PDB file of N, CA, C and O in Angstrom:
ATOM      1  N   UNK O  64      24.092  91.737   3.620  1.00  0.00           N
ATOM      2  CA  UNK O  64      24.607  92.849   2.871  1.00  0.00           C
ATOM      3  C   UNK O  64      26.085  93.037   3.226  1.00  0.00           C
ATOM      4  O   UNK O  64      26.428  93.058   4.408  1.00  0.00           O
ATOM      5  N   UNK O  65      26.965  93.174   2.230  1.00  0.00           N
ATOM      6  CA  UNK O  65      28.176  93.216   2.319  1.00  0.00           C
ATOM      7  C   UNK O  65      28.586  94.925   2.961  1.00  0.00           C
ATOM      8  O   UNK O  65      28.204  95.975   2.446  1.00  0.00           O
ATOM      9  N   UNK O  66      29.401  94.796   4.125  1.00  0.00           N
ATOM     10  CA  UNK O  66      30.107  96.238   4.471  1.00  0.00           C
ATOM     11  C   UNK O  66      31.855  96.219   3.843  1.00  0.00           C
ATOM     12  O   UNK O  66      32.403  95.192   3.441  1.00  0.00           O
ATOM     13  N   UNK O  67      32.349  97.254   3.875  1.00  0.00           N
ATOM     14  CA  UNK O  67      33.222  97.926   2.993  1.00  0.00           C
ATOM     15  C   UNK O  67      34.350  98.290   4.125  1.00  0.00           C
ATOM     16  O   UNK O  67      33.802  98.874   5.060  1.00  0.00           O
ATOM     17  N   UNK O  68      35.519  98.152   4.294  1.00  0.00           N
ATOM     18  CA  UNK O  68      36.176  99.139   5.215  1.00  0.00           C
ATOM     19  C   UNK O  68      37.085  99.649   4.209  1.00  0.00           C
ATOM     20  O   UNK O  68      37.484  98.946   3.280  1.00  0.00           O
ATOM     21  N   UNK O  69      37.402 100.798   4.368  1.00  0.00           N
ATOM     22  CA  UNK O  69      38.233 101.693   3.417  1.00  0.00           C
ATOM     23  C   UNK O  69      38.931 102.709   4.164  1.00  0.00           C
ATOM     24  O   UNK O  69      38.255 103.128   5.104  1.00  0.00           O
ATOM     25  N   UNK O  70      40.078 103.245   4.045  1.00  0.00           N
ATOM     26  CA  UNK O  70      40.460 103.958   4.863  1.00  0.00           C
ATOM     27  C   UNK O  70      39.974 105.590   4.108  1.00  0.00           C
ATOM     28  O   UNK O  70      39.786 105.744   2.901  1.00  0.00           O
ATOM     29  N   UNK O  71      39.854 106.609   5.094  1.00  0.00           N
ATOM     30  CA  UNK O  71      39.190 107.678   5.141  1.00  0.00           C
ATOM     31  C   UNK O  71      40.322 109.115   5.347  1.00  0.00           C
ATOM     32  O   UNK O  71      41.095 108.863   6.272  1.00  0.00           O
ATOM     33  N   UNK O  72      40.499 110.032   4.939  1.00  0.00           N
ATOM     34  CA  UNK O  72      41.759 110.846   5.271  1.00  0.00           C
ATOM     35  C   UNK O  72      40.719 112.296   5.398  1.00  0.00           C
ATOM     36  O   UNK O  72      40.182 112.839   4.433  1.00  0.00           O
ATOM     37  N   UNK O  73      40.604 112.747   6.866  1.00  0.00           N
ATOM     38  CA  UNK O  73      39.832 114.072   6.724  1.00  0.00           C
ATOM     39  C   UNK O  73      41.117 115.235   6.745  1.00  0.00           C
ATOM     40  O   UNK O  73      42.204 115.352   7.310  1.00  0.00           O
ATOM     41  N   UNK O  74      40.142 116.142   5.596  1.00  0.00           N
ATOM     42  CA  UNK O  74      41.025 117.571   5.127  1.00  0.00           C
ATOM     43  C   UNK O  74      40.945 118.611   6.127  1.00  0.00           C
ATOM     44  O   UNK O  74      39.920 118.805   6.782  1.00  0.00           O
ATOM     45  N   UNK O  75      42.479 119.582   6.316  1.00  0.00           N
ATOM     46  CA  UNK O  75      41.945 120.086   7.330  1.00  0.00           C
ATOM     47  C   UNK O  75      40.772 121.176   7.379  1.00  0.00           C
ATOM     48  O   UNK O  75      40.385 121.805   8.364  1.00  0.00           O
ATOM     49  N   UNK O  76      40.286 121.239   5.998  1.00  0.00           N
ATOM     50  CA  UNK O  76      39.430 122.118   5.777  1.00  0.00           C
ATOM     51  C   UNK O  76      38.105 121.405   6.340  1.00  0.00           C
ATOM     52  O   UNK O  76      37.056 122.050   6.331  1.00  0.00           O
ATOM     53  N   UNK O  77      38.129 119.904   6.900  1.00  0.00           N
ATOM     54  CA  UNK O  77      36.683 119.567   7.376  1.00  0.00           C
ATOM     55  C   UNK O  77      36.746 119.751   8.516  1.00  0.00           C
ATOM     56  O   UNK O  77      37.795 119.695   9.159  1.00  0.00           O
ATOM     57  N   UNK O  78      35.625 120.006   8.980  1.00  0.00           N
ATOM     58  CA  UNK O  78      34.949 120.298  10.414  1.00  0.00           C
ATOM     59  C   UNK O  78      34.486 118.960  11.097  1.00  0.00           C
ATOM     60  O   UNK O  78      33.401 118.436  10.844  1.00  0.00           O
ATOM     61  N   UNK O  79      35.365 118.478  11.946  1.00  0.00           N
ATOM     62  CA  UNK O  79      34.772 117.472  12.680  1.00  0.00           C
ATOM     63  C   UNK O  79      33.350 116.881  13.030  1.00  0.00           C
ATOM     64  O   UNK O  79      33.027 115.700  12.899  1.00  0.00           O
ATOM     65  N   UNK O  80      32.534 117.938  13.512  1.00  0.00           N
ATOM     66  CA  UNK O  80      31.351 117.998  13.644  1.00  0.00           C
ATOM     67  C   UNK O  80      30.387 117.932  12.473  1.00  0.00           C
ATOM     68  O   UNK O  80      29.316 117.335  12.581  1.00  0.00           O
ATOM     69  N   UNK O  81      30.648 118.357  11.691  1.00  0.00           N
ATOM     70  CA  UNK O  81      29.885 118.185  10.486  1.00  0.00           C
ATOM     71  C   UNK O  81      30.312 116.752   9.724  1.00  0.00           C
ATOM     72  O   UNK O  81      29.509 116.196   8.975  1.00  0.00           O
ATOM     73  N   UNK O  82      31.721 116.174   9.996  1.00  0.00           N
ATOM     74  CA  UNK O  82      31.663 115.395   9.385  1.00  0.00           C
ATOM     75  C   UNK O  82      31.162 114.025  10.665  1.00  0.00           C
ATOM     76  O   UNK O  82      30.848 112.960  10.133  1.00  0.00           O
ATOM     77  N   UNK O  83      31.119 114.050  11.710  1.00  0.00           N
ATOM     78  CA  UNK O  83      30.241 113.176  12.222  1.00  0.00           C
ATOM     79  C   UNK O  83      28.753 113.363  12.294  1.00  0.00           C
ATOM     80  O   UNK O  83      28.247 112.983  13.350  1.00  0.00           O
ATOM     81  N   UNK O  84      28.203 113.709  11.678  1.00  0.00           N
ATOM     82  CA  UNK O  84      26.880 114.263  11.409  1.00  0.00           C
ATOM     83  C   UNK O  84      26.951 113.217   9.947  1.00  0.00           C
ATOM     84  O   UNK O  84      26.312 112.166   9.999  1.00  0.00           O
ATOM     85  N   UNK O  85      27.676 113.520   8.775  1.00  0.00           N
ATOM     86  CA  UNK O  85      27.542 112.996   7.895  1.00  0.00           C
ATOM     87  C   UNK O  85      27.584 111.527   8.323  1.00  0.00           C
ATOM     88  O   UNK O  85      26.586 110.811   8.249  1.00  0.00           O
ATOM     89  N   UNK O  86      28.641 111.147   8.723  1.00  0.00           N
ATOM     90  CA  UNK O  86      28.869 109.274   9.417  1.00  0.00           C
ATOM     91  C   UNK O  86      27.937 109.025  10.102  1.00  0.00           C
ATOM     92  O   UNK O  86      27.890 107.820  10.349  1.00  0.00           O
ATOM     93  N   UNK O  87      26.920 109.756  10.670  1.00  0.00           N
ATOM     94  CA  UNK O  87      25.555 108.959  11.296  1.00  0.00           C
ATOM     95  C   UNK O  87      24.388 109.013  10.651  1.00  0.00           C
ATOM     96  O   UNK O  87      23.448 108.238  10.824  1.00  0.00           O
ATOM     97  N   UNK O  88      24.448 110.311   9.586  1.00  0.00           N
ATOM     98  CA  UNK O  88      23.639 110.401   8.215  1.00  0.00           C
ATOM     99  C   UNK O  88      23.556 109.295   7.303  1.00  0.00           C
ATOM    100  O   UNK O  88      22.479 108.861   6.894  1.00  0.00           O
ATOM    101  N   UNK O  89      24.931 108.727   6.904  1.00  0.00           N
ATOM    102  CA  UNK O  89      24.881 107.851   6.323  1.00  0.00           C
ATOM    103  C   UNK O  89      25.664 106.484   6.809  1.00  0.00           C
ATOM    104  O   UNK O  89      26.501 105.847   6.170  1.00  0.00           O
ATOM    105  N   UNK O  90      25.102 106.200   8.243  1.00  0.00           N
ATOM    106  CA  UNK O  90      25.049 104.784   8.726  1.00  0.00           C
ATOM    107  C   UNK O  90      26.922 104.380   8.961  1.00  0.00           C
ATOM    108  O   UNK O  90      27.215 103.252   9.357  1.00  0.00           O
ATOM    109  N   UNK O  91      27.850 105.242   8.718  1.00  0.00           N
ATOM    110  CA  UNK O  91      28.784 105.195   8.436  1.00  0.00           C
ATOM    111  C   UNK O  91      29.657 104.815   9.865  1.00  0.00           C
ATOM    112  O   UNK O  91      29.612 105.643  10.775  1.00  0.00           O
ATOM    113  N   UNK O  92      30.389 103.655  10.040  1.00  0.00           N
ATOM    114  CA  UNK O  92      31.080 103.348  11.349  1.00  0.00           C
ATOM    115  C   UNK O  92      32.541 104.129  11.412  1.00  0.00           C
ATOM    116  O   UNK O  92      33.128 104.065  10.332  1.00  0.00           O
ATOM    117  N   UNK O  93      33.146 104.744  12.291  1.00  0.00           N
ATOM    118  CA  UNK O  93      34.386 105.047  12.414  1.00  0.00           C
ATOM    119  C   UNK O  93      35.383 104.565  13.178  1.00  0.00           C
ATOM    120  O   UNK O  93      35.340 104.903  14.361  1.00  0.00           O
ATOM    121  N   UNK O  94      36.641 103.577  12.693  1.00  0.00           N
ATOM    122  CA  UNK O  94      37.027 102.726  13.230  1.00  0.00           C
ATOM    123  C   UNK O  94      38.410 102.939  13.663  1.00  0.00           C
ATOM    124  O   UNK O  94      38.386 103.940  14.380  1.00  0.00           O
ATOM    125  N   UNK O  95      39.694 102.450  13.569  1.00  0.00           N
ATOM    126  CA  UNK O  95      40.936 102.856  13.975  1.00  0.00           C
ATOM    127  C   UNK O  95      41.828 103.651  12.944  1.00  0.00           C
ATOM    128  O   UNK O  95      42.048 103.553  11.736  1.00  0.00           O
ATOM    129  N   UNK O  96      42.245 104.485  13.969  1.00  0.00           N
ATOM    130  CA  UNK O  96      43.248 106.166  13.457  1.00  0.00           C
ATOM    131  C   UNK O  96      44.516 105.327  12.871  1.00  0.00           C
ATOM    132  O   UNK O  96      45.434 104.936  13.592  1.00  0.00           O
ATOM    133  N   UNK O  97      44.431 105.063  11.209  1.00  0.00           N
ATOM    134  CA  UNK O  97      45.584 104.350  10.946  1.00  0.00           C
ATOM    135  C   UNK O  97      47.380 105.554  10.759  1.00  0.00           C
ATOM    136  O   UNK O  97      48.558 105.203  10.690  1.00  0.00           O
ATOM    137  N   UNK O  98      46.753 106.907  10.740  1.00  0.00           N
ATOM    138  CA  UNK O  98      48.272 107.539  10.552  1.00  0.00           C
ATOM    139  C   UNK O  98      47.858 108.786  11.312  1.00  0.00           C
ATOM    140  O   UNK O  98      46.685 109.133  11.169  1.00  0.00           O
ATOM    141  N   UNK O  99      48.457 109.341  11.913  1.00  0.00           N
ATOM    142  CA  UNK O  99      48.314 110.296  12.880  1.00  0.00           C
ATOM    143  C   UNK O  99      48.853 111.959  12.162  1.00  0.00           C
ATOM    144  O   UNK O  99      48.761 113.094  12.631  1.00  0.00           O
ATOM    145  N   UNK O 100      49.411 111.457  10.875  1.00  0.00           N
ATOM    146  CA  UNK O 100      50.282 112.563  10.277  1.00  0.00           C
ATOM    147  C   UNK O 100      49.261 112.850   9.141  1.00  0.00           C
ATOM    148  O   UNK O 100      49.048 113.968   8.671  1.00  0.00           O
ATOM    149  N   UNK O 101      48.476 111.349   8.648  1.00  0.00           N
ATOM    150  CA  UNK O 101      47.535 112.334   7.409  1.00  0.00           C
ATOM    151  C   UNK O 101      46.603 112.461   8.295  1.00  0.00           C
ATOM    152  O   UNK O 101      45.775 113.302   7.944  1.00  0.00           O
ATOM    153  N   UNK O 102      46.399 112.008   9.243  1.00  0.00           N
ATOM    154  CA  UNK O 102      44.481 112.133   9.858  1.00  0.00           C
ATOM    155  C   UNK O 102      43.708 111.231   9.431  1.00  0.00           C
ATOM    156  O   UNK O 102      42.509 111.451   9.264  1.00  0.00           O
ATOM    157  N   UNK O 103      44.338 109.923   9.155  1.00  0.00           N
ATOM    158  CA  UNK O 103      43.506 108.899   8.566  1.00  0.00           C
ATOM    159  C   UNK O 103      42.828 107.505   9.384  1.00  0.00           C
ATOM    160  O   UNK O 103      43.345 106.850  10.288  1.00  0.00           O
ATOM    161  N   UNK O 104      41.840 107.364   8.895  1.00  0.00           N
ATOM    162  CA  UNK O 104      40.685 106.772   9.885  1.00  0.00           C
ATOM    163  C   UNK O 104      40.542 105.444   8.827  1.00  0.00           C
ATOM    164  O   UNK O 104      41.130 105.446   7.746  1.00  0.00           O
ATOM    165  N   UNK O 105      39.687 104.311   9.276  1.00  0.00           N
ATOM    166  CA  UNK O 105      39.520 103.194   8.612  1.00  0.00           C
ATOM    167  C   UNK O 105      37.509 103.577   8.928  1.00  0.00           C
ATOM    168  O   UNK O 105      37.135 103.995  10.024  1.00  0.00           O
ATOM    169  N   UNK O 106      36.731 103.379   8.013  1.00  0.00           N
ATOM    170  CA  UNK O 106      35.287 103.600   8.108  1.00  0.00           C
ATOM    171  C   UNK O 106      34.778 102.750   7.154  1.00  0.00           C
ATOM    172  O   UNK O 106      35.012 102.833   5.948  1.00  0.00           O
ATOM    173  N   UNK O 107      33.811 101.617   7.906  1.00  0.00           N
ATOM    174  CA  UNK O 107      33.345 100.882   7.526  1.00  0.00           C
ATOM    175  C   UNK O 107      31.449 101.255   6.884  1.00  0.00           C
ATOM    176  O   UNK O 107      30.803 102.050   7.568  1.00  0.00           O
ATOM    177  N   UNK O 108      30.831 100.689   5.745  1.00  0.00           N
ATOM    178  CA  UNK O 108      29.733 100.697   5.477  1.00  0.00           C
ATOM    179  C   UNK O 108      29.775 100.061   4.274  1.00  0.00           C
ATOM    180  O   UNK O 108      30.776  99.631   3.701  1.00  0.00           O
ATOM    181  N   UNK O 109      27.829  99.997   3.667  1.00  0.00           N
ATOM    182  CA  UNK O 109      27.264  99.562   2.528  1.00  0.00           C
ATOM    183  C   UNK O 109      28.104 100.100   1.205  1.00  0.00           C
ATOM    184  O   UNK O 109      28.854 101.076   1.224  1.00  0.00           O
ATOM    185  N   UNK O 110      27.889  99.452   0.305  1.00  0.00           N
ATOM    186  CA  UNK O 110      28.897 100.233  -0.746  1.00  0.00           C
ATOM    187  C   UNK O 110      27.613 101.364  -0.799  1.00  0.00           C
ATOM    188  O   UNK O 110      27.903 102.477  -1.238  1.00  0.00           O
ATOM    189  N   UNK O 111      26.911 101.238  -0.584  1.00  0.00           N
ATOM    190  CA  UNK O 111      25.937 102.645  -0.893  1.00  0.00           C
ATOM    191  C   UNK O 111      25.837 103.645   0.128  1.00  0.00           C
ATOM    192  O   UNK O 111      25.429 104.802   0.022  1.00  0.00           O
ATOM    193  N   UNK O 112      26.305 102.981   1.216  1.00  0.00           N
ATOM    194  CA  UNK O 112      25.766 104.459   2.342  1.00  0.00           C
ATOM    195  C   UNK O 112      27.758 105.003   2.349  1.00  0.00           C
ATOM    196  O   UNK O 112      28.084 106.000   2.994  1.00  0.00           O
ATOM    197  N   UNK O 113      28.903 104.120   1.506  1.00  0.00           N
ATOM    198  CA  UNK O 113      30.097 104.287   1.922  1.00  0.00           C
ATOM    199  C   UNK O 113      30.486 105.521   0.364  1.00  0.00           C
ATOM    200  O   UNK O 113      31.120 106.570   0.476  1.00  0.00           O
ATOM    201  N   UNK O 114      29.821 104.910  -1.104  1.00  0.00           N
ATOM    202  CA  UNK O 114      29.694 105.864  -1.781  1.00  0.00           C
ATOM    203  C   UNK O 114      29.115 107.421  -1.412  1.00  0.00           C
ATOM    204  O   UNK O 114      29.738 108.483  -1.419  1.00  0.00           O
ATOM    205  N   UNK O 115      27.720 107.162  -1.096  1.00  0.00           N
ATOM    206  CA  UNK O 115      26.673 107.952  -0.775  1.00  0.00           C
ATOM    207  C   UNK O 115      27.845 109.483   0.224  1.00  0.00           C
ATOM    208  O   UNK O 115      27.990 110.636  -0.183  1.00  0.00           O
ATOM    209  N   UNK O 116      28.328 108.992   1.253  1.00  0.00           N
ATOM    210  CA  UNK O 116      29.366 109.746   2.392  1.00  0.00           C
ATOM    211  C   UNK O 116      30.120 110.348   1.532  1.00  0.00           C
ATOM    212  O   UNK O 116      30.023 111.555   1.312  1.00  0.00           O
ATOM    213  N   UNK O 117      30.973 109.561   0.937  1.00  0.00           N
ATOM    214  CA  UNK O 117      32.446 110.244  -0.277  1.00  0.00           C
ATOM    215  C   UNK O 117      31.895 111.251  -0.419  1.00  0.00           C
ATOM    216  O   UNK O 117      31.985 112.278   0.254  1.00  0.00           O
ATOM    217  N   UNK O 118      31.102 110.968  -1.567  1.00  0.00           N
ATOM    218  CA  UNK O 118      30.019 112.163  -2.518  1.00  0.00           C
ATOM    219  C   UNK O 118      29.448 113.290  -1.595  1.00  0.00           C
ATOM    220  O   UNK O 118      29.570 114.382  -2.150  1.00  0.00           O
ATOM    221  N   UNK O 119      28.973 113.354  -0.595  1.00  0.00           N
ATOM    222  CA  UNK O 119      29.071 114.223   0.014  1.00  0.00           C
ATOM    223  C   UNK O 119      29.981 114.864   0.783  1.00  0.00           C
ATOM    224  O   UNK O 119      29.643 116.014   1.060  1.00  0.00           O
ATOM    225  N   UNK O 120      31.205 114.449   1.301  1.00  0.00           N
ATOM    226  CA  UNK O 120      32.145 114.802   2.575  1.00  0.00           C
ATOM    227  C   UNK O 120      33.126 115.309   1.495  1.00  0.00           C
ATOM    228  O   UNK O 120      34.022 116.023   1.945  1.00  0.00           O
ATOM    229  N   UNK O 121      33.139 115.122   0.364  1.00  0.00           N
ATOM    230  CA  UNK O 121      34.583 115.219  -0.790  1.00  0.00           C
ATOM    231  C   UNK O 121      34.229 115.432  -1.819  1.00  0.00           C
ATOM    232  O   UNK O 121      35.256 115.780  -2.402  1.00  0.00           O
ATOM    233  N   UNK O 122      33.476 115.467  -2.466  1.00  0.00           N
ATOM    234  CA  UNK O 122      33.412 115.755  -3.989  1.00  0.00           C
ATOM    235  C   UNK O 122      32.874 116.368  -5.093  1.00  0.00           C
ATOM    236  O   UNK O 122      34.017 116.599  -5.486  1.00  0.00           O
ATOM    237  N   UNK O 123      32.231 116.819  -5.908  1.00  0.00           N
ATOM    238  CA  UNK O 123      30.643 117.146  -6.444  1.00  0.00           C
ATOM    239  C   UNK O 123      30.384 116.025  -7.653  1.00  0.00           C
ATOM    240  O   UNK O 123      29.404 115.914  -8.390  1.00  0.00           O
ATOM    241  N   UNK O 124      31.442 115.339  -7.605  1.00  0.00           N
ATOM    242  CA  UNK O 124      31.148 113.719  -8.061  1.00  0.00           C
ATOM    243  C   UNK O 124      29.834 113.001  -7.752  1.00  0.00           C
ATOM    244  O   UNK O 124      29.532 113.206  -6.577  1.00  0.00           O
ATOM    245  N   UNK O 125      28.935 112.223  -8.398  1.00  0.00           N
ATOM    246  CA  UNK O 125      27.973 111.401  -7.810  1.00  0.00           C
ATOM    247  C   UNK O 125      28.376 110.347  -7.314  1.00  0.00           C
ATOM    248  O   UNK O 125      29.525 109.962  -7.533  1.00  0.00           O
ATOM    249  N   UNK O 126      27.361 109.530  -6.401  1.00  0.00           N
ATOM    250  CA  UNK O 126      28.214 108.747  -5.441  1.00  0.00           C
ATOM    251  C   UNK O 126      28.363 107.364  -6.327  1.00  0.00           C
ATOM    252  O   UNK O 126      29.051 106.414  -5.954  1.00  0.00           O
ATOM    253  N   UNK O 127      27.419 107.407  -7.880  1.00  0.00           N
ATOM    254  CA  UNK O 127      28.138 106.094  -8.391  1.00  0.00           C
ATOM    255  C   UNK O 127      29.161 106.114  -8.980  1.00  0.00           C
ATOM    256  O   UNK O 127      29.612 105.077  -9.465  1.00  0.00           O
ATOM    257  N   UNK O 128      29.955 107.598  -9.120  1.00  0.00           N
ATOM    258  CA  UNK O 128      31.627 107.486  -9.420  1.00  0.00           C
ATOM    259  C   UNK O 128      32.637 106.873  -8.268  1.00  0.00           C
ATOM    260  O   UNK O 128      33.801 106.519  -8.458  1.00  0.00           O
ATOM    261  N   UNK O 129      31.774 106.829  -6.803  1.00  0.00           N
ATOM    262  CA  UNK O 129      32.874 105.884  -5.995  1.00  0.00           C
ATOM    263  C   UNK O 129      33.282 104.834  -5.727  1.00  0.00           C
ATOM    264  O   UNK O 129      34.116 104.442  -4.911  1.00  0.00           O
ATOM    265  N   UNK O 130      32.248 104.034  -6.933  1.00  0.00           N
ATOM    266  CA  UNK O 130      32.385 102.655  -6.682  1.00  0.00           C
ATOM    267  C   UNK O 130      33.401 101.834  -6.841  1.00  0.00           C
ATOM    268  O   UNK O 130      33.498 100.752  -6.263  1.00  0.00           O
ATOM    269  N   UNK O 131      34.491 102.456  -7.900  1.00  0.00           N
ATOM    270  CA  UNK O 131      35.475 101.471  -8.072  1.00  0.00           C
ATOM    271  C   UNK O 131      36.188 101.827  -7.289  1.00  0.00           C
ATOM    272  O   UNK O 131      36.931 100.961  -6.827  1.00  0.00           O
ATOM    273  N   UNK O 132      36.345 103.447  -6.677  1.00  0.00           N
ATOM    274  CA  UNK O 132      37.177 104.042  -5.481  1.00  0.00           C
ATOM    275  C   UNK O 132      37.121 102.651  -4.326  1.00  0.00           C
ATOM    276  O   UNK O 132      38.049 101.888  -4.057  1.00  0.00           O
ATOM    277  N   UNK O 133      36.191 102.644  -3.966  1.00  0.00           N
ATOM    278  CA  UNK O 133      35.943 101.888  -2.701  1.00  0.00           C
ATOM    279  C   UNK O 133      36.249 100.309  -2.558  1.00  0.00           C
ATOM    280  O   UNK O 133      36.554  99.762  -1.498  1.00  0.00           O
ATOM    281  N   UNK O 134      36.058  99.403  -4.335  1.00  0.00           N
ATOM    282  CA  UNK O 134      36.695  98.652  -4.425  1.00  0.00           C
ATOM    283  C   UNK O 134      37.922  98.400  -4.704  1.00  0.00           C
ATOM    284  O   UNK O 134      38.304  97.257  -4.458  1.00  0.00           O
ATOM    285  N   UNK O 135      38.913  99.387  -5.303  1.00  0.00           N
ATOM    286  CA  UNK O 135      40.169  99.357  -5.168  1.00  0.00           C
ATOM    287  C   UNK O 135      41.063 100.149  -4.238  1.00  0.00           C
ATOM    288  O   UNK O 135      42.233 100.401  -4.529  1.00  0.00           O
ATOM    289  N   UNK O 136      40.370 100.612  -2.892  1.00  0.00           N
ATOM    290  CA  UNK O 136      40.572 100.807  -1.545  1.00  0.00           C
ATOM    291  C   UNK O 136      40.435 100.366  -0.737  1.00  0.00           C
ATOM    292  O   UNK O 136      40.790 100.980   0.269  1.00  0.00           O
ATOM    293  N   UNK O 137      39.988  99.356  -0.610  1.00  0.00           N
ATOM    294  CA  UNK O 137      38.976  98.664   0.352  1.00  0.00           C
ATOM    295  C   UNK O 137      40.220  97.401   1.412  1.00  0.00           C
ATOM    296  O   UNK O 137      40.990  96.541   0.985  1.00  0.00           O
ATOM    297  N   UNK O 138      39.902  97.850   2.900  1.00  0.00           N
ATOM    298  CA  UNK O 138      40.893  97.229   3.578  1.00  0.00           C
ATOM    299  C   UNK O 138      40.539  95.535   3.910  1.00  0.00           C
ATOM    300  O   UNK O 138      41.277  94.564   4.077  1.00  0.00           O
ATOM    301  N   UNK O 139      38.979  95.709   3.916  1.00  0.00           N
ATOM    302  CA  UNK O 139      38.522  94.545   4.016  1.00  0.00           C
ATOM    303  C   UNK O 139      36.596  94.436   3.386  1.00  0.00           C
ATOM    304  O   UNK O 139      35.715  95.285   3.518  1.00  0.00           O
ATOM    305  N   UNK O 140      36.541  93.375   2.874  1.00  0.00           N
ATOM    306  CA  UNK O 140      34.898  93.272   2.576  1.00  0.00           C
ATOM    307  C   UNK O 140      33.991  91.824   4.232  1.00  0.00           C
ATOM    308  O   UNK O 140      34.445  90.766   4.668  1.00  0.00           O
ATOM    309  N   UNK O 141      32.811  92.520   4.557  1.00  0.00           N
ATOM    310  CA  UNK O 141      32.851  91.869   5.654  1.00  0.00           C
ATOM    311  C   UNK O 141      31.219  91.218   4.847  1.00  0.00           C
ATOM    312  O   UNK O 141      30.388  91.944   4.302  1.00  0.00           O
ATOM    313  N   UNK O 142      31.145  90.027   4.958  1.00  0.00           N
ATOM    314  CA  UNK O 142      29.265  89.550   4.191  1.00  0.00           C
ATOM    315  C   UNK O 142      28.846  89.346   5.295  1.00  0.00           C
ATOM    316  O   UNK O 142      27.676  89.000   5.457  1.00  0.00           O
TER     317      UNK O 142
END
């Protein structure tokens, strides 16, 4: 199964804690702090558990509107 890395930018309106709750909810890895000024993270997963996260942590979008998000974000695809 193919994983996804995409970079991730938390708002300051999210709560840390809740949003690592979501990243172990949905299988979601958290990897290196690429900018220190937006708060941006690189987070690797399934295109489904990486949609599935968006849709919940950001949006009231369903998570099959993130699919092209994630492919035309995507830092690396790992098979």
């Amino acid at each position: 199964m193919t994983k996804y890395i995409i970079p991730f930018t938390f708002t300051k309106d999210m709560n840390a804690v809740e949003i690592c709750k979501l990243l172990a909810k949905h299988n979601i890895n958290i990897g290196t702090q690429t900018s220190y000024t937006k708060n941006e993270y690189l987070i690797s997963g399934t295109m489904e558990s990486l949609t599935r996260f968006i849709a919940e942590s950001d949006s009231d979008y369903p998570a099959k509107q993130w699919v092209d998000y994630v492919y035309e974000n995507q830092v690396a695809a790992i098979a």
